[in-house]
Amino acid sequence: MKRIRFSACVLILLMCVTLCCCQSQNPSLTAEYSRSGDIPVYDFYADEITHPENYDKFANAYNDFAANMLININSGKNTVISPYSLYTAMALCANGSSGKTLQSCENAMGDVLRISDINSCHHYLSSRLTSLNMDGGKLKDSNSLWINDNFSVKSQYLQTIVNYYDAEVHRTELAKDGTERINSWINSHTDGEIKNLLSELDDDTLMVLVNTLLFEDDWVTPYNESSVSDGTFNGTNGAENASFMTSNEMLISSADAKGFIKSYKNTPCKFVAILPNEDVSLDEYIRTLSGQKLNALLSSQSGLNRCIASVPQFELRTKIKLRETLEKMGMDSLFKNDANFSALTMNDGLFVSDVLQESFVKVTPSGTKAGAATTVTVDGAMDNSDFPVLEFNRPFLFMIVENEYNLPLFIGTVNSLK
């Protein structure tokens, strides 16, 4: 059986202020919050589901955000990132902003959408991802807000992030025990995959926003032993020995790339691998990406169009600072001393000091029992001789996307297997 694990994508957003803040006098800030009764509760097993208003626009804007994130991070090296985790953490942040600071967030995240649309649409997306999990799969999206003891936060802001993002709200003395508590929370919400991501916090840190995304699932059609063979991957570091997994999959194609889609068994997600044409390098291809281009490629799939896809096993881990990326994406006002966070607090001088993300992906063989039975069912009904062959033996792009609007939860590049 093959199991792919996109494990422990963590986004940490640090908010600091250089001014002294007075002790909060509002006891309600330390009270527990619960989701309001007017927030929609979706039944994704119903015959008909109504999307939030402007969800199509949200999906298009989200795909643009994902493409822009990859373009601004890509460095020609192996990478695995989560647009979903970054988008979620920035939404938590944007809800506390006002004026030009909020406008810059809305422009980067939603194009023509306002923060209220982003909240309602993200709530639908998160609810769908976590609700359509069957036994054997894992897709966990978790958010938390960590507030320094001497910092006052508006109750309306806290209620909003609980309503739409199901965020946990914690108070602590951040400089004293915040690092240990937050790292422990991250560790427990990522099955122990991410440890000690956050370094020591200082007295200027007033709030920390955290998102974790954990994904693990089996293929609908697993690989058996005869589907795995040794080969050569021609990466940026030269020829490397690799173990390739070969299967009959759904073909996707465009003028400058081809790829395949492989479904998961227990979660509403799909694996996508994209191979640029031989006369187009991976870096060149990434520079041309847009949300519209990604969506068009993913939508080109048809049950009648198949391919023989051979992709190597790979394992990646990336830890990056995202401040520069977000500034390039138009959210530079968040990091300036005059950032406007009046929707979050009465205090002045608040700004975002750092944004960190760590992601991990591992694709390895873990057994063949269930896979052998399923493979016989699928492969036995088809003649593979007429299908195009896609050999991912050179740098390629991969994604984990949700299966309704093809929104990327994870994106990565494989330039080398070492």
C-alpha positions as MATLAB code, in Angstrom:
seq = 'MKRIRFSACVLILLMCVTLCCCQSQNPSLTAEYSRSGDIPVYDFYADEITHPENYDKFANAYNDFAANMLININSGKNTVISPYSLYTAMALCANGSSGKTLQSCENAMGDVLRISDINSCHHYLSSRLTSLNMDGGKLKDSNSLWINDNFSVKSQYLQTIVNYYDAEVHRTELAKDGTERINSWINSHTDGEIKNLLSELDDDTLMVLVNTLLFEDDWVTPYNESSVSDGTFNGTNGAENASFMTSNEMLISSADAKGFIKSYKNTPCKFVAILPNEDVSLDEYIRTLSGQKLNALLSSQSGLNRCIASVPQFELRTKIKLRETLEKMGMDSLFKNDANFSALTMNDGLFVSDVLQESFVKVTPSGTKAGAATTVTVDGAMDNSDFPVLEFNRPFLFMIVENEYNLPLFIGTVNSLK';
ca = [
       0.000    0.000    0.000;
       1.214    3.521   -0.704;
       0.562    6.256    1.746;
       1.333    9.881    1.113;
       1.674   12.152    4.066;
       1.710   15.917    3.796;
       2.347   16.409    7.408;
       2.501   19.316    9.724;
       2.333   22.466    7.764;
       2.619   25.197   10.362;
       2.221   28.908    9.854;
       3.260   31.220   12.674;
       2.603   34.926   12.547;
       4.250   37.117   15.173;
       2.798   40.486   16.054;
       4.915   42.911   17.999;
       4.796   46.459   19.281;
       7.607   48.611   20.550;
       5.378   50.539   22.930;
       4.437   49.540   26.446;
       0.825   48.415   26.806;
      -1.275   48.668   29.905;
      -2.844   45.681   31.635;
      -6.217   44.739   30.185;
      -9.117   45.840   32.355;
     -11.708   43.803   30.452;
     -12.201   40.441   32.137;
     -14.182   39.153   29.136;
     -10.966   38.938   27.166;
      -9.930   35.920   29.199;
     -13.328   34.242   28.939;
     -13.953   31.276   26.679;
     -15.588   31.990   23.337;
     -17.907   29.713   21.404;
     -19.219   29.889   17.839;
     -22.319   32.043   17.413;
     -25.593   30.380   16.488;
     -25.982   32.330   13.228;
     -22.816   30.870   11.652;
     -23.791   28.284    8.974;
     -23.421   24.596    9.746;
     -23.083   22.600    6.516;
     -24.330   19.099    5.824;
     -21.986   17.916    3.074;
     -23.841   14.637    2.718;
     -27.084   16.384    1.761;
     -28.442   16.093   -1.787;
     -27.916   19.794   -2.405;
     -25.482   22.249   -0.812;
     -25.622   26.025   -1.148;
     -22.247   27.731   -1.437;
     -21.637   31.067    0.262;
     -22.163   34.140   -1.863;
     -19.164   34.915   -4.110;
     -17.575   31.485   -3.579;
     -16.566   31.242   -7.258;
     -14.724   34.562   -6.926;
     -13.128   33.333   -3.716;
     -11.881   30.161   -5.433;
     -10.356   32.180   -8.276;
      -8.705   34.598   -5.850;
      -7.392   31.744   -3.711;
      -5.786   30.081   -6.741;
      -4.158   33.396   -7.668;
      -2.845   33.684   -4.101;
      -1.406   30.157   -4.305;
       0.275   30.797   -7.661;
       1.724   34.118   -6.478;
       3.053   32.485   -3.322;
       4.883   29.814   -5.317;
       6.259   32.333   -7.823;
       7.690   34.518   -5.061;
       9.149   31.617   -3.073;
      10.557   29.467   -5.875;
      14.358   29.440   -5.866;
      15.149   26.486   -8.077;
      15.473   24.199   -5.063;
      13.181   21.588   -3.542;
      10.194   23.237   -1.913;
       6.990   22.272   -0.170;
       4.654   25.029    0.995;
       1.026   25.381    1.996;
      -0.965   28.220    0.433;
      -3.894   27.143    2.603;
      -1.968   27.549    5.846;
      -0.603   30.949    4.856;
      -3.988   32.132    3.577;
      -5.647   31.080    6.831;
      -3.117   32.794    9.081;
      -3.263   35.974    7.015;
      -7.063   35.922    7.232;
      -6.778   35.779   11.025;
      -4.460   38.765   10.836;
      -6.551   40.695    8.309;
      -9.620   40.514   10.542;
      -7.787   42.675   13.065;
      -6.707   45.293   10.546;
      -8.421   48.416    9.258;
      -7.992   51.118    6.630;
      -5.180   50.747    4.111;
      -3.730   47.779    5.989;
      -6.980   45.844    5.584;
      -7.295   46.961    1.976;
      -3.841   45.597    1.126;
      -4.791   42.235    2.661;
      -8.107   42.106    0.804;
      -6.418   42.963   -2.496;
      -3.813   40.216   -2.077;
      -6.199   37.578   -0.743;
      -9.527   38.284   -2.369;
      -9.080   40.659   -5.296;
     -12.622   42.092   -5.354;
     -13.735   40.372   -2.134;
     -14.084   41.983    1.260;
     -12.973   40.380    4.508;
     -16.561   39.345    5.298;
     -16.659   37.326    2.046;
     -13.264   35.780    2.801;
     -14.496   34.740    6.250;
     -17.698   33.082    5.053;
     -16.044   31.354    2.079;
     -13.085   30.108    4.114;
     -15.495   28.758    6.728;
     -17.219   26.725    4.004;
     -13.913   25.427    2.620;
     -12.527   24.462    6.025;
     -15.807   22.822    7.022;
     -15.855   20.747    3.843;
     -12.243   19.626    4.176;
     -12.616   18.475    7.757;
     -16.164   17.078    7.477;
     -15.594   14.760    4.508;
     -13.049   12.615    6.329;
     -13.664    8.886    6.533;
     -11.917    6.480    8.877;
      -8.402    5.880    7.628;
      -7.801    9.428    6.442;
      -6.644   12.514    8.253;
      -7.137   16.165    7.377;
      -6.896   18.496   10.347;
      -6.969   22.286   10.194;
      -6.265   23.971   13.552;
      -5.912   27.617   14.569;
      -4.862   29.302   17.778;
      -4.308   32.818   19.059;
      -1.829   33.465   21.860;
      -2.213   36.819   23.630;
       0.265   38.339   26.050;
      -1.104   38.904   29.542;
      -0.645   42.674   29.375;
      -2.267   43.163   25.966;
      -5.900   44.121   25.436;
      -7.736   42.594   22.458;
     -11.234   43.577   21.332;
     -13.920   41.016   22.075;
     -15.470   41.486   18.630;
     -12.222   40.387   16.959;
     -11.963   37.299   19.148;
     -15.577   36.370   18.436;
     -14.993   36.688   14.680;
     -11.984   34.366   14.561;
     -13.795   31.822   16.723;
     -16.920   32.045   14.549;
     -15.234   31.578   11.179;
     -11.909   29.893   11.997;
     -12.731   27.906   15.127;
      -9.621   29.410   16.721;
      -8.500   28.601   20.243;
      -7.762   31.710   22.323;
      -5.009   31.526   24.938;
      -3.567   34.069   27.353;
      -0.063   33.685   28.703;
       3.100   35.580   29.548;
       4.655   35.148   26.121;
       8.225   36.120   27.006;
       8.202   33.731   29.971;
       6.477   30.549   28.810;
       4.923   31.401   25.432;
       7.552   29.659   23.325;
       7.273   26.394   25.226;
       3.471   26.402   25.266;
       3.091   27.302   21.585;
       5.675   24.755   20.443;
       3.921   22.128   22.554;
       0.570   23.024   20.954;
       2.091   22.782   17.468;
       3.700   19.450   18.293;
       0.417   17.976   19.534;
      -1.542   19.232   16.500;
       0.945   17.848   13.982;
       1.349   14.334   15.362;
       4.805   15.228   16.641;
       6.141   16.060   13.168;
       7.062   19.681   13.965;
       9.119   20.357   17.085;
      10.526   23.636   18.403;
       9.566   25.714   15.379;
       9.272   28.906   17.381;
      12.388   30.469   18.906;
      12.421   32.475   22.125;
       9.888   35.312   22.248;
      10.869   38.660   23.735;
       9.001   41.303   25.712;
       7.898   43.106   22.537;
       5.807   40.172   21.316;
       2.159   40.778   22.123;
       0.373   38.140   20.075;
       1.123   34.995   18.079;
      -1.251   33.536   15.468;
      -0.788   29.871   14.577;
      -2.281   27.625   11.893;
      -1.482   23.944   11.470;
      -2.592   21.704    8.615;
      -2.098   17.949    8.811;
      -2.904   15.593    5.927;
      -2.518   11.838    5.632;
      -4.308    9.362    3.381;
      -4.063    6.253    1.214;
      -4.492    6.122   -2.532;
      -7.802    4.886   -3.930;
      -5.693    2.740   -6.257;
      -2.500    1.778   -4.412;
       0.732    0.648   -6.033;
       1.765   -2.979   -5.712;
       5.321   -4.321   -5.652;
       5.426   -4.848   -9.409;
       4.531   -1.152   -9.903;
       7.708    0.057   -8.162;
      11.040   -0.064  -10.004;
      14.478    1.531   -9.906;
      15.347    4.305  -12.316;
      17.246    7.560  -12.779;
      16.042   11.051  -11.876;
      17.816   13.785  -13.840;
      17.637   16.642  -11.352;
      19.476   19.900  -10.866;
      22.234   18.008   -9.036;
      22.720   15.578  -11.903;
      21.627   11.973  -12.303;
      20.307   10.333   -9.132;
      19.083    6.844   -8.368;
      15.356    6.777   -7.690;
      12.507    4.404   -6.967;
       9.687    5.075   -9.433;
       6.002    4.274   -8.899;
       4.076    3.581  -12.112;
       0.308    3.519  -12.609;
      -2.507    4.265  -15.033;
      -3.953    7.681  -14.143;
      -6.092   10.573  -15.383;
      -4.192   12.795  -17.807;
      -4.183   16.594  -17.657;
      -2.511   18.711  -20.322;
      -1.952   22.210  -21.656;
       0.225   23.772  -24.337;
       3.341   23.784  -22.137;
       2.850   20.942  -19.630;
       1.304   17.568  -18.938;
       0.487   15.846  -15.704;
      -1.712   13.383  -13.892;
      -4.241   13.309  -11.077;
      -4.456   10.501   -8.535;
      -7.286   10.323   -6.007;
      -7.128    9.662   -2.291;
      -9.324    7.147   -0.539;
     -10.619    8.835    2.613;
     -10.322   12.604    2.196;
     -11.774   15.082   -0.339;
      -8.364   15.572   -1.963;
      -6.327   14.632   -5.019;
      -2.616   14.422   -5.799;
      -1.401   16.317   -8.865;
       1.997   16.098  -10.567;
       2.863   18.467  -13.427;
       5.755   18.018  -15.858;
       6.638   20.985  -18.102;
       7.434   20.268  -21.735;
      11.053   19.255  -22.324;
      11.878   22.647  -23.871;
      10.535   24.471  -20.769;
      12.419   24.422  -17.460;
      10.504   24.102  -14.202;
      11.550   27.622  -13.162;
      10.361   29.048  -16.486;
       7.049   27.258  -16.145;
       6.477   28.488  -12.588;
       7.101   32.102  -13.635;
       4.135   31.855  -16.042;
       1.692   30.461  -13.487;
      -1.544   32.155  -12.510;
      -4.652   30.974  -10.750;
      -6.491   30.840  -14.066;
      -3.728   28.795  -15.706;
      -3.637   26.311  -12.829;
      -7.404   25.934  -12.835;
      -7.516   25.415  -16.608;
      -4.885   22.674  -16.398;
      -6.577   20.884  -13.505;
      -9.964   21.169  -15.215;
      -8.639   19.524  -18.387;
      -9.022   16.084  -16.823;
     -11.440   13.642  -18.390;
     -12.197   10.064  -17.474;
     -11.452    9.108  -21.089;
      -7.992   10.688  -21.129;
      -5.504    8.433  -19.357;
      -1.743    8.119  -19.143;
       0.938    5.838  -17.771;
       2.551    7.977  -15.064;
       5.851    7.135  -13.428;
       6.727    9.350  -10.452;
       9.600    8.924   -7.980;
       9.264    8.480   -4.262;
      10.371   11.657   -2.521;
      10.605   13.296    0.864;
      10.876   17.044    1.452;
      10.890   19.459    4.356;
      10.901   23.241    4.054;
      11.181   25.935    6.715;
      10.929   29.476    5.437;
      10.350   33.057    6.492;
       7.545   34.614    4.470;
       7.793   38.320    5.232;
       9.540   39.166    1.960;
       7.117   36.974    0.018;
       4.092   38.716    1.521;
       5.604   42.135    0.865;
       6.034   41.206   -2.806;
       2.423   40.019   -2.856;
       1.243   43.471   -1.769;
       0.843   43.075    1.997;
       3.844   45.210    2.947;
       1.764   47.546    5.120;
       1.360   44.771    7.715;
       5.052   45.012    8.554;
       5.293   48.793    8.910;
       5.268   50.700   12.186;
       2.131   52.574   11.109;
       0.121   49.409   10.365;
      -3.531   49.836   11.309;
      -4.839   47.131   13.659;
      -7.641   49.170   15.183;
     -10.132   46.318   14.639;
      -8.027   44.197   16.973;
      -6.994   46.532   19.783;
      -7.170   50.077   21.107;
      -3.379   50.150   21.314;
      -1.268   51.851   18.654;
       2.074   50.700   17.281;
       1.142   47.125   16.438;
       2.776   45.499   13.408;
       3.643   42.059   12.076;
       7.277   41.216   12.763;
       7.662   37.784   11.199;
       5.825   35.006    9.375;
       7.228   31.460    9.488;
       6.127   28.272    7.789;
       7.397   24.710    8.013;
       6.055   21.928    5.812;
       6.855   18.262    5.380;
       5.993   15.722    2.707;
       6.869   12.042    2.486;
       5.846    9.518   -0.185;
       7.010    5.971    0.569;
       5.869    2.351    0.187;
       4.144    1.044    3.315;
       2.521   -2.218    2.213;
       0.639   -3.753   -0.707;
      -2.257   -5.746    0.672;
      -5.137   -3.363    0.016;
      -3.397   -1.975   -3.007;
      -3.036   -5.264   -4.829;
      -6.779   -5.898   -4.782;
      -7.642   -2.410   -5.958;
      -4.972   -2.351   -8.638;
      -6.275   -5.513  -10.228;
      -9.749   -3.996  -10.430;
      -8.628   -0.839  -12.240;
      -5.770   -2.004  -14.430;
      -7.412   -5.222  -15.503;
     -10.072   -3.421  -17.546;
      -7.780   -1.288  -19.694;
      -5.325   -1.680  -22.546;
      -2.411    0.580  -21.634;
      -0.653    0.371  -24.987;
      -2.372    3.434  -26.455;
      -1.853    5.734  -23.456;
       0.848    8.440  -23.391;
       3.688    7.774  -20.971;
       4.688   10.506  -18.496;
       8.052    9.889  -16.868;
       8.685   12.295  -14.017;
      12.432   11.733  -14.234;
      13.290   15.436  -14.263;
      12.209   18.443  -12.134;
       8.447   18.661  -11.677;
       5.693   20.415   -9.750;
       3.285   18.649   -7.400;
       0.180   19.638   -5.471;
      -2.436   18.367   -3.078;
      -5.760   19.937   -4.072;
      -9.253   19.677   -2.665;
     -11.596   17.903   -5.054;
     -14.424   20.410   -5.492;
     -12.760   23.563   -6.875;
      -9.185   22.215   -7.207;
      -7.866   24.604   -4.558;
      -4.240   23.792   -3.643;
      -3.632   22.928    0.000;
       0.034   22.146   -0.635;
       2.344   22.998   -3.547;
       5.897   21.830   -4.039;
       8.752   21.462   -6.479;
      11.030   18.451   -6.834;
      14.376   19.463   -8.338;
      16.458   16.802   -6.623;
      15.831   13.659   -4.594;
      18.586   14.407   -2.061;
];
